[in-house]
Every structure is written in C-alpha cells, then in structure tokens.
Coordinates of C-alpha atoms and ligand atoms in Angstrom, one line a residue:
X1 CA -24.8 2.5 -55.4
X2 CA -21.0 2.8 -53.8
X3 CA -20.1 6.5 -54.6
X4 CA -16.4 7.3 -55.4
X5 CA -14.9 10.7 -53.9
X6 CA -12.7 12.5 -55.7
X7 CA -9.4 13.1 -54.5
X8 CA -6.8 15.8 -55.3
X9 CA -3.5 15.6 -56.2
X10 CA -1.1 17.1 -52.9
X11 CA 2.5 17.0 -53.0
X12 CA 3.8 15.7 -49.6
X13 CA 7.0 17.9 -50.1
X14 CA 5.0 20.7 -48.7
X15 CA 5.3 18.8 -45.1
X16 CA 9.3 20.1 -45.2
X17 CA 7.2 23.4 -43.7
X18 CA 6.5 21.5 -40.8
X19 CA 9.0 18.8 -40.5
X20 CA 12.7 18.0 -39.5
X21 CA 14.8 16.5 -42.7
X22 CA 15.0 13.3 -40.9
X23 CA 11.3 12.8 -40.7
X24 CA 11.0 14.2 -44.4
X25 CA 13.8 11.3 -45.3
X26 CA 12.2 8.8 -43.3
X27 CA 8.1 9.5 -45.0
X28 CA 10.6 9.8 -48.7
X29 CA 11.9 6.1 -48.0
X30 CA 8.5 4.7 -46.7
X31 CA 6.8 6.2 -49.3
X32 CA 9.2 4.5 -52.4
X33 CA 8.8 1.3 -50.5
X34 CA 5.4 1.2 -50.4
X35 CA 5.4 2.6 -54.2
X36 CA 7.5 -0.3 -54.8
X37 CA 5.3 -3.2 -52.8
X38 CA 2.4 -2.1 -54.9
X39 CA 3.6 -2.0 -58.5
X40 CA 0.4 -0.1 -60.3
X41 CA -2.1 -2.2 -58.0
X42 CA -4.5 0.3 -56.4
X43 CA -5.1 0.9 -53.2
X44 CA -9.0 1.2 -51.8
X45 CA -10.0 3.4 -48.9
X46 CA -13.6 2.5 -47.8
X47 CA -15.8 4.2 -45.7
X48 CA -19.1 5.0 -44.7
X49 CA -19.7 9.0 -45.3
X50 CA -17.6 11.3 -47.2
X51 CA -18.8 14.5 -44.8
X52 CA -18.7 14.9 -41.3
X53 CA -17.0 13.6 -38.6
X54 CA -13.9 12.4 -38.3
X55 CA -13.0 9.5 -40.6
X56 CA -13.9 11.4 -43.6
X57 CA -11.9 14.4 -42.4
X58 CA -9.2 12.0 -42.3
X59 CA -9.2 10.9 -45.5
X60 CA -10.0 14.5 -47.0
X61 CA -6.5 15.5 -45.7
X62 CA -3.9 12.4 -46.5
X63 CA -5.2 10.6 -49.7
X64 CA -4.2 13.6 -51.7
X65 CA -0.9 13.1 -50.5
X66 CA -0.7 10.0 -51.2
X67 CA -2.4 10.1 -54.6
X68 CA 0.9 12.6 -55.1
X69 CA 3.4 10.0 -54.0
X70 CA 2.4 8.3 -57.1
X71 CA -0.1 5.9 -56.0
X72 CA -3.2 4.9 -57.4
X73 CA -5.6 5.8 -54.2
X74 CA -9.1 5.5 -54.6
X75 CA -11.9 6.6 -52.1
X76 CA -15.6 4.5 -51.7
X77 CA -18.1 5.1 -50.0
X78 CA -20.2 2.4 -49.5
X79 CA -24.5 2.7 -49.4
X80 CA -26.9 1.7 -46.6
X81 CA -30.2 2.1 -45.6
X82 CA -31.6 4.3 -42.7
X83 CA -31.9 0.8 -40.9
X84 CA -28.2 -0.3 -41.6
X85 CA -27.1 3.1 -40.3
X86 CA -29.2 2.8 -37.4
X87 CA -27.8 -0.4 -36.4
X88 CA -24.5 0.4 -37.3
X89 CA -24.7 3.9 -34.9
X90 CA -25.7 1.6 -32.2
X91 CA -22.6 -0.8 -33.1
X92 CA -20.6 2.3 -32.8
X93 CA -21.9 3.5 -29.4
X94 CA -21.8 0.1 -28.3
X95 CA -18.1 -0.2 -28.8
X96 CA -18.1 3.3 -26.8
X97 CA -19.3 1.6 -23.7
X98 CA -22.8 2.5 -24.4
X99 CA -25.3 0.4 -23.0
X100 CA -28.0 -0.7 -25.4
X101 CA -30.1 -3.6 -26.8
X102 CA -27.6 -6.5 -27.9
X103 CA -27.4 -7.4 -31.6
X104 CA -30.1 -9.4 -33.4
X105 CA -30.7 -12.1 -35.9
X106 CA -32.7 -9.3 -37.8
X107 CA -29.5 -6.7 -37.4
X108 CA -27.1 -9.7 -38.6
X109 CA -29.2 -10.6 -41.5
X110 CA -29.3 -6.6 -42.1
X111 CA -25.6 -6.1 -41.9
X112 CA -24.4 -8.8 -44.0
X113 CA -26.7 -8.7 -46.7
X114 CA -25.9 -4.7 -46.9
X115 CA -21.6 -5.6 -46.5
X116 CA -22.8 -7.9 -49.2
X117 CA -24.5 -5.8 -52.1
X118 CA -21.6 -3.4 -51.6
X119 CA -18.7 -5.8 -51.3
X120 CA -20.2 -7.5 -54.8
X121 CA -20.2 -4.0 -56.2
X122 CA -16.8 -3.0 -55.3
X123 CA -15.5 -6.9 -56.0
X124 CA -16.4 -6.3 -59.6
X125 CA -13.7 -3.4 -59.6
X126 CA -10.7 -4.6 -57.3
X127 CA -7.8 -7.0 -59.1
X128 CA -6.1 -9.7 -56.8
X129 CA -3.5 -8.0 -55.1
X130 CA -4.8 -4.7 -54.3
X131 CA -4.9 -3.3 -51.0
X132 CA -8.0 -2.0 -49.6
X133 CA -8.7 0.0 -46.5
X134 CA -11.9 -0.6 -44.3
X135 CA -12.6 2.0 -41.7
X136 CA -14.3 1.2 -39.0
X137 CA -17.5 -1.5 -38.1
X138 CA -19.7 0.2 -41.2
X139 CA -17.6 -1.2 -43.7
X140 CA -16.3 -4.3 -42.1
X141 CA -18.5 -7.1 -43.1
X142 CA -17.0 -6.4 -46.5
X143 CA -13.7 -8.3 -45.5
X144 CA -14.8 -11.7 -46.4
X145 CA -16.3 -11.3 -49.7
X146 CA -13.0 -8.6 -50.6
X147 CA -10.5 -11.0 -49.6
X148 CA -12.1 -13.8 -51.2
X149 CA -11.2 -11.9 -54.8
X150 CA -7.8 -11.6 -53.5
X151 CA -7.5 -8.3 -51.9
X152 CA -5.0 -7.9 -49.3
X153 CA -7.6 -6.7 -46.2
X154 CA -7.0 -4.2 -43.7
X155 CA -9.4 -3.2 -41.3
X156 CA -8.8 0.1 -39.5
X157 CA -10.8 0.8 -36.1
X158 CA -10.9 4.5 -35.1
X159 CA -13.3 4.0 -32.0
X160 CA -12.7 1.7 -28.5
X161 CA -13.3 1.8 -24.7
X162 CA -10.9 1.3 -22.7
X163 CA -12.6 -0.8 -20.6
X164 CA -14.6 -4.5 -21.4
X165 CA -17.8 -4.3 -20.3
X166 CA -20.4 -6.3 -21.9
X167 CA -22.1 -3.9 -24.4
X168 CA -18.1 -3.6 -25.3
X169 CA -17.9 -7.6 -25.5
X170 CA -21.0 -7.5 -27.4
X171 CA -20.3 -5.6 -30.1
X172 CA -16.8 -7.0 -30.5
X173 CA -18.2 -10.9 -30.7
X174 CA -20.7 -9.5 -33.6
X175 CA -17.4 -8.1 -35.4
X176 CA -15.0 -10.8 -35.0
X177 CA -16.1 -12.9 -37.4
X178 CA -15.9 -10.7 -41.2
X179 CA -12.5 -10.0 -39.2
X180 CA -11.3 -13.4 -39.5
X181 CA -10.7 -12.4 -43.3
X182 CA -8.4 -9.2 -42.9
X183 CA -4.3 -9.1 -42.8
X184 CA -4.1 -6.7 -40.8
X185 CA -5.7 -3.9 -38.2
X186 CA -5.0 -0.5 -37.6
X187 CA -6.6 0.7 -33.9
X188 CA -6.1 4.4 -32.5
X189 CA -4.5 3.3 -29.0
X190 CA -3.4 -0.2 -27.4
X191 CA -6.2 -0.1 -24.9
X192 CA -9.2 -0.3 -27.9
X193 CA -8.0 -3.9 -29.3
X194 CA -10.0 -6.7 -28.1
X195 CA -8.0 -10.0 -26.3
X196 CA -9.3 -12.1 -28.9
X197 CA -7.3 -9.6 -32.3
X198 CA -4.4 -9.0 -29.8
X199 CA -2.3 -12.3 -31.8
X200 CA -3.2 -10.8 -34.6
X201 CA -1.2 -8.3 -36.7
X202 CA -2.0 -5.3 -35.4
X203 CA -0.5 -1.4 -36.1
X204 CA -1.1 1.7 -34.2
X205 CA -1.4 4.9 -36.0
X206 CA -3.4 7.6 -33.9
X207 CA -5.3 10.0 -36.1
X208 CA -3.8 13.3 -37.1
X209 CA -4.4 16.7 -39.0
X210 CA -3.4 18.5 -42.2
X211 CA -1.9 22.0 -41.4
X212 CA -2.8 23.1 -45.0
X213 CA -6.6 22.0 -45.8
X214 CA -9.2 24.7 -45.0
X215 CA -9.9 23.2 -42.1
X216 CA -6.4 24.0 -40.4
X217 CA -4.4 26.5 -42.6
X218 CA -3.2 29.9 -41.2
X219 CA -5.6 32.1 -41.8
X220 CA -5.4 36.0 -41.1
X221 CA -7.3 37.3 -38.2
X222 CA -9.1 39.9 -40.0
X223 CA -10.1 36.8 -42.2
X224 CA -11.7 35.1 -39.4
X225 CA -13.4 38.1 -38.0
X226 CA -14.9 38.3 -41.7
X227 CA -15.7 34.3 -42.0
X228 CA -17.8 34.5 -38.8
X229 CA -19.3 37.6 -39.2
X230 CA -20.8 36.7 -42.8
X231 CA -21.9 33.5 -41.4
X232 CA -24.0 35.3 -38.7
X233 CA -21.9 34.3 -36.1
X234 CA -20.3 37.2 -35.1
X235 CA -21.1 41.0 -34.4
X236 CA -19.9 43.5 -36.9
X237 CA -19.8 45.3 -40.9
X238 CA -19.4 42.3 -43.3
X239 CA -16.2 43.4 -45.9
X240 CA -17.3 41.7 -49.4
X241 CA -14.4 40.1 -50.0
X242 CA -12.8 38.9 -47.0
X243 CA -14.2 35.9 -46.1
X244 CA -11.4 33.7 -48.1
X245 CA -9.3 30.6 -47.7
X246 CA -7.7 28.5 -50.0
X247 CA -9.9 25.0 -51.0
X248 CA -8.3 21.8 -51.3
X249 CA -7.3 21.3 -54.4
X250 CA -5.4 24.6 -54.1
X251 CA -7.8 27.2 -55.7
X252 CA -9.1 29.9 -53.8
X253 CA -12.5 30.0 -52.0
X254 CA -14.6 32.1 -50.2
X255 CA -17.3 31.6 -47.6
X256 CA -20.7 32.4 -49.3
X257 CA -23.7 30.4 -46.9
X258 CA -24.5 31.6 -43.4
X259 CA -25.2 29.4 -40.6
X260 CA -28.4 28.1 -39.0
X261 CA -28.5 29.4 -35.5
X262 CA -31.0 29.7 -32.9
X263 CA -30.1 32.2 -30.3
X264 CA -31.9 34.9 -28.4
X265 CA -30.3 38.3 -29.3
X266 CA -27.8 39.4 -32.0
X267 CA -24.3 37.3 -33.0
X268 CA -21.9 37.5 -30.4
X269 CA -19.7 40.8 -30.3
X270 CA -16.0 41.1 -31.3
X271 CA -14.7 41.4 -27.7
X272 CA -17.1 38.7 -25.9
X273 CA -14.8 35.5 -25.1
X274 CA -16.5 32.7 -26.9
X275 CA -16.3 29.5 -25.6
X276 CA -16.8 26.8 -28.7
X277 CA -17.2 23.2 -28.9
X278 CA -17.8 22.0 -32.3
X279 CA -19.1 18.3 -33.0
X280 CA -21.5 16.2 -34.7
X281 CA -24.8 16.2 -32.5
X282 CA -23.9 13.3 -31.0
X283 CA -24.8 12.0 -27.6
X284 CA -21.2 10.7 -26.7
X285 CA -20.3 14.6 -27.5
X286 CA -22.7 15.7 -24.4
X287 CA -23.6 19.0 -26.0
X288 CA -26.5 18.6 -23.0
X289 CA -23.8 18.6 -20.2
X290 CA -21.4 21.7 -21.8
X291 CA -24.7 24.2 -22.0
X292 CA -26.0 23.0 -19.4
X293 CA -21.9 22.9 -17.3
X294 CA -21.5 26.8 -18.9
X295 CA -25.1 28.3 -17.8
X296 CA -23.4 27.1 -14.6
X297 CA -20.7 28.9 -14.5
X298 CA -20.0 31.8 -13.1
X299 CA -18.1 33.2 -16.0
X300 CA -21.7 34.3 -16.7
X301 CA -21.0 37.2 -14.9
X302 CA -19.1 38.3 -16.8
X303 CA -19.6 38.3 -20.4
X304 CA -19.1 35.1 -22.2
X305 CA -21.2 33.3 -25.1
X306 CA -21.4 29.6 -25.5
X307 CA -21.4 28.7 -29.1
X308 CA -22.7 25.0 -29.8
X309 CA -22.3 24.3 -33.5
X310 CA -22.1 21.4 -35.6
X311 CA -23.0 19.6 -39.3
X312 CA -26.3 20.7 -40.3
X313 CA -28.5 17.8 -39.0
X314 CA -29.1 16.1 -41.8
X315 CA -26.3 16.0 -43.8
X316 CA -24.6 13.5 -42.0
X317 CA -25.8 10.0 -43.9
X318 CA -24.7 7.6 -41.1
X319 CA -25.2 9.4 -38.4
X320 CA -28.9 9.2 -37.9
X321 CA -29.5 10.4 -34.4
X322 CA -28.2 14.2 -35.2
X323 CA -31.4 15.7 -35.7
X324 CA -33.0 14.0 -32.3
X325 CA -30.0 15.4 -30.4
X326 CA -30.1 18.9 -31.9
X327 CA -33.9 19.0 -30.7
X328 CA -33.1 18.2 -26.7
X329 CA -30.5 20.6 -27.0
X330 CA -32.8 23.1 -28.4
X331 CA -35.3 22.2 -25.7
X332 CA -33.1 22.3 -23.2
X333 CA -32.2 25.8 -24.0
X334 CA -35.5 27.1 -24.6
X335 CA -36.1 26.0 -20.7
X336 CA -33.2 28.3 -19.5
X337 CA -34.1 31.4 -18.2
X338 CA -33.3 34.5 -20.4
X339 CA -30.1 36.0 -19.1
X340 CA -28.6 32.3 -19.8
X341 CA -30.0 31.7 -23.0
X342 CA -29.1 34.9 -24.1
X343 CA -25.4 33.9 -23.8
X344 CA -26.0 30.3 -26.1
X345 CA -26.0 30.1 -29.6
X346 CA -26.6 26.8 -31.4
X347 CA -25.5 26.2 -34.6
X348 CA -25.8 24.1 -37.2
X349 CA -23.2 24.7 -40.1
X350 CA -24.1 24.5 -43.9
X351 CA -22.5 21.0 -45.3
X352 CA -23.1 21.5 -48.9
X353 CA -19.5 22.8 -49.7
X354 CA -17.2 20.8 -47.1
X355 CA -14.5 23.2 -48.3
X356 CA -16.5 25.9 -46.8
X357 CA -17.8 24.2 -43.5
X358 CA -14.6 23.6 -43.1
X359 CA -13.3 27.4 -43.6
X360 CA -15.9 28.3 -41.1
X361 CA -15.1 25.5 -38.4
X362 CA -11.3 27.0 -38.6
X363 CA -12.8 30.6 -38.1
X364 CA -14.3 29.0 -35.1
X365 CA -11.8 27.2 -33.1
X366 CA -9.2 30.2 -34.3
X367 CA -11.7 33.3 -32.7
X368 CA -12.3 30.7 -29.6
X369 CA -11.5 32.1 -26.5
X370 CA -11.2 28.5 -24.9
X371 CA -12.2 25.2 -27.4
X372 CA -14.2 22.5 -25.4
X373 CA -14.4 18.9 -26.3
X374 CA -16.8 17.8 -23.0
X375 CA -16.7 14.0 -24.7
X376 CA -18.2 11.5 -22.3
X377 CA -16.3 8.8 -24.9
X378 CA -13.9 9.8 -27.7
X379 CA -11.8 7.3 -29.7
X380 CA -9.8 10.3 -30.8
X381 CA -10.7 13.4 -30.7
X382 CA -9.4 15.6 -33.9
X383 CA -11.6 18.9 -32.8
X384 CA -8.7 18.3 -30.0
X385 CA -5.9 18.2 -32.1
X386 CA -7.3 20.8 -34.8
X387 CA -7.8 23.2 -31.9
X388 CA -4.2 22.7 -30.3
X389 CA -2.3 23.2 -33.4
X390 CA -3.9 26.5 -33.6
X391 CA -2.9 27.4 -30.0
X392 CA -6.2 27.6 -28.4
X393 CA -6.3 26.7 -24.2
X394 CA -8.9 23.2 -24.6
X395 CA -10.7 22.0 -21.6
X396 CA -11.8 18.4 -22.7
X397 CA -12.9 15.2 -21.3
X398 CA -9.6 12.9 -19.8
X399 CA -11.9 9.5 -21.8
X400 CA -10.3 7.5 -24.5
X401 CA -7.8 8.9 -27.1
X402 CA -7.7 12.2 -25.5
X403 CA -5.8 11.3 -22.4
X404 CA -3.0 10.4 -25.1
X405 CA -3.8 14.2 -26.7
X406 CA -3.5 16.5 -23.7
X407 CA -1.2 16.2 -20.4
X408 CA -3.3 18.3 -18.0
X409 CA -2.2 21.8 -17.1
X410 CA 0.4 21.2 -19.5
X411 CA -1.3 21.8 -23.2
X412 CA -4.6 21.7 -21.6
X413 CA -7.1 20.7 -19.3
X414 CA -8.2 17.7 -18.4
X415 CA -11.9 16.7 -16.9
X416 CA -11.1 13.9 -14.9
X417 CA -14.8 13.0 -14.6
X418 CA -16.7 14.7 -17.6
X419 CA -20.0 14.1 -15.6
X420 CA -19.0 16.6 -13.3
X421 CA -20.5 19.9 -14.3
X422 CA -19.2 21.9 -11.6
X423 CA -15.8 20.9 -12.6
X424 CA -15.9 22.1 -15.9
X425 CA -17.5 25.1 -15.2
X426 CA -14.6 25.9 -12.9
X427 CA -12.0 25.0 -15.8
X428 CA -13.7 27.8 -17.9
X429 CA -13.2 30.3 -15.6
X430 CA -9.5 29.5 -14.6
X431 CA -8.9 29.9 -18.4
X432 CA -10.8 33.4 -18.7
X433 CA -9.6 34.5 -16.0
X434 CA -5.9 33.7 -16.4
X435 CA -5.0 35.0 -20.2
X436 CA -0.9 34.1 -19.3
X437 CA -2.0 30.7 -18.3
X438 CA -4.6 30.3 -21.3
X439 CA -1.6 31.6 -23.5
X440 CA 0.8 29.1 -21.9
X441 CA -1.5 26.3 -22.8
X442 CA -2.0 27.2 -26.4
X443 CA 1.7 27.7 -27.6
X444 CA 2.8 24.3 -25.5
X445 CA -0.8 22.7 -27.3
X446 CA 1.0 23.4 -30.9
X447 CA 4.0 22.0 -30.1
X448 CA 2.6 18.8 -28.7
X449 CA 0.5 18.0 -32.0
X450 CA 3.9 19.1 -34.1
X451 CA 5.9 16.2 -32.9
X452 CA 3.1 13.6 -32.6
X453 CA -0.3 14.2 -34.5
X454 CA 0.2 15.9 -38.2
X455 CA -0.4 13.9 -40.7
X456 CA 3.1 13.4 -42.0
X457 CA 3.2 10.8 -39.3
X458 CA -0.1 8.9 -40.4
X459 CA 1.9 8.5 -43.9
X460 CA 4.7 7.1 -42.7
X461 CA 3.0 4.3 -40.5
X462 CA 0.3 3.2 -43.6
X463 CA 3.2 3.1 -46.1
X464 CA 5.0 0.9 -43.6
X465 CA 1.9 -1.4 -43.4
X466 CA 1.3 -1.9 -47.0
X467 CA 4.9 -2.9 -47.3
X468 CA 3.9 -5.4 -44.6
X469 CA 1.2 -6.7 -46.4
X470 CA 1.3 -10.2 -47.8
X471 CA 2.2 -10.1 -51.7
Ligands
UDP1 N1 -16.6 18.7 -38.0 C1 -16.8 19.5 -39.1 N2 -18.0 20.2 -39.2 C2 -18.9 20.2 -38.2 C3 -18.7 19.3 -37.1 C4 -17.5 18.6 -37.0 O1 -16.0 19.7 -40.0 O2 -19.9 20.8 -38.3 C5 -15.3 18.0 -38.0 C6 -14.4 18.4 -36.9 O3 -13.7 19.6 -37.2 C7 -13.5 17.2 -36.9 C8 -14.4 16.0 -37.2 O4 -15.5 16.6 -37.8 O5 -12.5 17.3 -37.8 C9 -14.9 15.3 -36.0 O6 -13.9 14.4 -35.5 P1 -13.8 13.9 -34.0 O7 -12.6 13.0 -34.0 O8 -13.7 15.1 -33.1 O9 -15.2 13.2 -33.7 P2 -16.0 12.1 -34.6 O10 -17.1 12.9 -35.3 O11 -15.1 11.4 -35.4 O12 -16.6 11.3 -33.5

C-alpha cells in the first residue's frame, strides 16, 4: 500500500558552486550535528504524491543531499482513495481561503481511518526515536498513531492564507487535533500559522530549488531550442541528439516523449516571444484568468503565443480536479475567436519520466520570453523561484508566499489584485515592450533567489530542527 521512492545519493559539497564558504561551513556544522542527534536512527519523509507539484519537487531535490550527508533518509508515500483525495483537495483549498462545504462526520470518519491504515503500515517499520517528516494536511492524521510508537513528529505545512476567514478556521479546527501529537511544525511564512499552534514550537523554512536537478541546471540554448522543438512545442528541424540533460542521479538523459497540446496552427516559431505559465491545472493557478487576461492584451498585435502547460491530467494522484480544470480551459479557448486562439497553446506534459518533464519544464521557463504565475492563492510559489534563478522577467500574483519571492519592479512584477485582467495584460506588454527593463528584472531575479531560496538553505534549517528534536 505505502510506496517508497527511491532516492539518490547527492553530495552537498557541490553547493560550494553556489555558495560563500561561510554558508558551506555553517550547512557542514549543521549537518554533523544533526548526524550526531540521530545516531543510525532513520529519518521518514512522508508525503502524498511522488510527481507533480511542489512538495514532491521538493523532496526530489534535497533528500539526495541529505541521504549524502550520511543519513539514513527515507521517502513514503502514503495511499488513499479517490474520496480521501477529494476531501483532502478540498482541505487544501480550504486552507487557501476557498470557500466550500465545511467538513463532515463522513469526511472525519474518511480521513482517519485512511491516516490510520497507512500510519499502521508505516508503524510496523519506524523504531522509537526516529524522526519522521509529515508534509502537509494529506499526511497529518498520521501524527497520533506515529508518535504513539515513539517517533519524534514533525509536521511541515507548505500551504496558508494570510488571512482567518472561516473556510480558513474551518479547516484548521479539523487539523488541530492529529496535531496535538507532533514536536514540532515547519510553515512557509509567519502569516500561515494558526493562533491556536503559535505556543507551539514552530520553524520557518520557505521552500527552495536545486540549481543542478533537470528541472533547474544550465542548460545550453541550442539545447532548449532542441527539447521544445522535439516535444512539439516549438517551430523548427529537430537535431537527433540534442535534446539532453543530465538525470538525477547523475547519468545522462535525453527528452524522447512529446507533449499533448491542443492549439490551432503549428508550434510556435523561434522568434515569437512566448509568454509561459506552467502549473498543475488547478483552480487557485487561474489558468482561466491568464488566457483569458493575454487574449486581452494588446501584445496580440504583435506577435506573441500564450503557452498554458502543465502535468498530464491524470498523473497527478491527489490532485483530482486536474482533468475538470483542463476541460474549462479547453472550452474556454475553443470559444475565442480564431486570431486569439491561434496564439494559445495548452499543454499537457508527459509525467511518466519526471526526469524528463522536468527537462522539458526547464526548456520552458528558459525559452520564456516573460514566466507568469497569475496565482489567485500560492503558499509558495517554486515555478516563481525556478523561473528567477534562470533570469526570466515574472509577472505574478502579490498573494501568499510570493509577496516574500518578488519586490515589485525590482526582480519582478507584482499583480496587486490578480483578479484584475486588465492589469496583467498591461504588465505583459511593459515587459515586451521594454527588453532593458525585462533584462534588468531577470539578472536582479537570480540574485534574489541566490541569497535566500536554493536549497542549501532548506538544509541548514531541517538539520537544525532535528537537532532540536526531543531525544
Ligand atoms: N511542475 C512540473 N511539471 C508540470 C507542472 C508543474 O514539474 O507539468 C512543477 C513546477 O515546476 C514546480 C511544481 O511543480 O516545481 C509546482 O510547485 P508550485 O509551488 O509552483 O505549486 P504547487 O503545485 O505546489 O501548488
């Protein structure tokens, strides 16, 4: 039932690249300590889907590291059925703010007997003393039964609102109690933690990237070019043996699958600014608002494609609602009138080699003229951070964790109200029609996640917590 991912083996001495020798000292020491505080006991990372979006992306880049700090990391992933998740999704949207149907006895009776028959499973494996990671409300009614077998608990939140309203209070009263159990919580900003875990101890660790894993490593332009024209996503002679990156566990790879798109004409040509945001087909994500912001714009006037992509709808296990979002953007489109739909491409991306997607989602965000992340809620957005550490001008939503991401006109632009599509619209066409400013944008958005979002950081603050941890 619970399905172990495998993790490779990363040394963290490859952050030196990107790092000043005081950090390197500082993630050295924390790393030994925690080492140290754990003594061969193992340390249990549980989550709810091993692909798509951005918990699992997460995990993907830092457990190898730690794994090559010498600690015995392991990876679950924990079952449910289409119910659970479907509860669970509205669990997770209510914590966005999103208003919806409050819990029930039925949904309680469905959540804990699911945490149940996966906490047993897991129970039978974990030794008194070993840490173990929950991530976010999926996993959490696992705390009581882990911590009953001696488990040290921690329960890491990666979503929030920053304001209490009562879908908000809701969703937080049907959490608090499996939270009673834990020793400690990890939340993505200050703002996200509830009045009644604010006594309690509590760590802050926003989420951050891997500069090497396919998803963010350097990769050459011609590369790019080669990824996205063999996928079908852009214009142009396919060279056999170009489309290549290197996978996570350090072999090489190349890009085999195309995409799934549905457009009106051919892939977009070499020279056509592309405006890209890529995201699970999520509501929250407003894929609605940005075609429907960029059909808008006048940047249609001059040439510019809109390219909507995300997983392939239904590879993403606990994200139910993909495949009914991909189908109002699809109908949406088909309502347009030709010369606008001729300018949108929607795409879903093959998920059967994450490697790959991955590959193909750095193509993107690196051959994006301008990177969009129209979120009407975000706990964090990493498409953010993934597309400022390649230097790309992002016009995104001013919600949740991405007000701490971008200062506007700084390292990007901000939507003050992402409901407003006349606003975006106009942010687009500052961007493509200022290169110097676009380029200004870029090279300060590296800089920014440098000092604050790679995951060098991330390691640091969870080695500190397990040394916190009681023994
Ligand atoms: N992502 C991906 N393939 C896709 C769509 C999304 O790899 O087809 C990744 C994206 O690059 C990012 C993560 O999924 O790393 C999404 O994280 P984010 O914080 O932006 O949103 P979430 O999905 O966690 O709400």
């Amino acid at each position: 039932m619970l399905q172990e991912v495998p993790i490779p083996l990363r040394s963290f001495e490859r952050w030196a690249e990107h790092a000043t020798p005081e950090r390197m000292k500082a993630l050295q020491g924390a790393v030994a300590s925690a080492r140290a505080r754990l003594q061969g006991r193992v340390l249990w990372m549980v989550s709810s889907t091993r692909v798509g979006g951005g918990v699992a992306e997460l995990l993907h880049a830092l457990l190898g590291y730690v794994r090559g700090a010498g600690i015995d990391v392991r990876w679950i992933v924990i079952d449910g059925t289409p119910d659970f998740f479907r509860f669970t999704k509205r669990l997770h949207n209510a914590l966005h703010g999103v208003e919806g149907p409050p819990p029930s006895d039925a949904d309680r009776r469905l959540y804990e007997e699911t945490s149940f028959r996966n906490a047993l499973e897991l129970a039978s494996m974990i030794r008194p003393g070993d840490a173990v990671v929950l991530h976010d409300p999926q996993t959490a009614g696992l705390a009581p039964d882990l911590a009953r077998v001696g488990a040290r608990v921690v329960w890491r939140c990666h979503i929030g609102h920053d304001r209490m309203t009562d879908d908000v209070r809701r969703a937080w009263r049907f959490l608090l109690p499996p939270l009673e159990a834990v020793h400690a919580l990890i939340f993505t900003r200050r703002a996200y933690v509830p009045p009644e875990l604010a006594g309690r101890s509590v760590v802050f660790v926003p989420p951050s990237i891997d500069p090497f894993t396919p998803k963010n490593q350097e990769i050459a332009e011609s590369c790019v070019r080669t990824i996205l024209v063999h996928t079908g996503l852009l214009a142009g002679a396919a060279e056999p043996a170009g489309a290549c990156f290197v996978r996570g566990d350090g072999t090489p790879g190349r890009v085999d699958r195309a995409a799934d798109v549905i457009r009106l004409g051919g892939p977009t040509l070499p020279e056509t600014p592309m405006v890209v945001q890529v995201s699970r087909w999520d509501r929250l994500k407003d894929p609605l608002g940005v075609l429907r912001g960029f059909v808008s714009s006048p940047t249609l006037l001059a040439p510019c494609d809109l390219v909507l992509a995300g997983p392939t709808v239904h590879a993403v296990a606990d994200d139910p609602e993909g495949a009914e979002v991909f189908n109002e953007v699809v109908d949406t489109w088909r309502a347009l009138p030709h010369h606008q739909r001729r300018r949108v491409h929607l795409v879903n991306l093959p998920m059967a080699d994450a490697d790959e997607n991955a590959a193909i989602v750095n193509a993107l965000q690196r051959h994006a003229a301008i990177v969009v992340q129209k979120s009407l809620h975000e706990g964090f957005g990493l498409t953010v951070t993934e597309a400022m550490w390649k230097a790309r001008p992002v016009v995104a939503s001013a919600v949740g964790g991405i007000q701490d991401q971008i200062t506007d006109g700084v390292d990007g632009l901000l939507l003050a109200d992402p409901t407003d599509l006349a606003a975006f619209a106009v942010a687009l066409r500052r961007l493509l029609e200022d290169p110097p400013l676009a380029a200004r944008l870029g090279s300060a958005a590296r800089e920014s996640v440098r000092g604050r979002f790679l995951g060098l950081e991330s390691l640091v603050k969870y080695a500190e917590l397990l040394v916190l941890l009681p023994t």
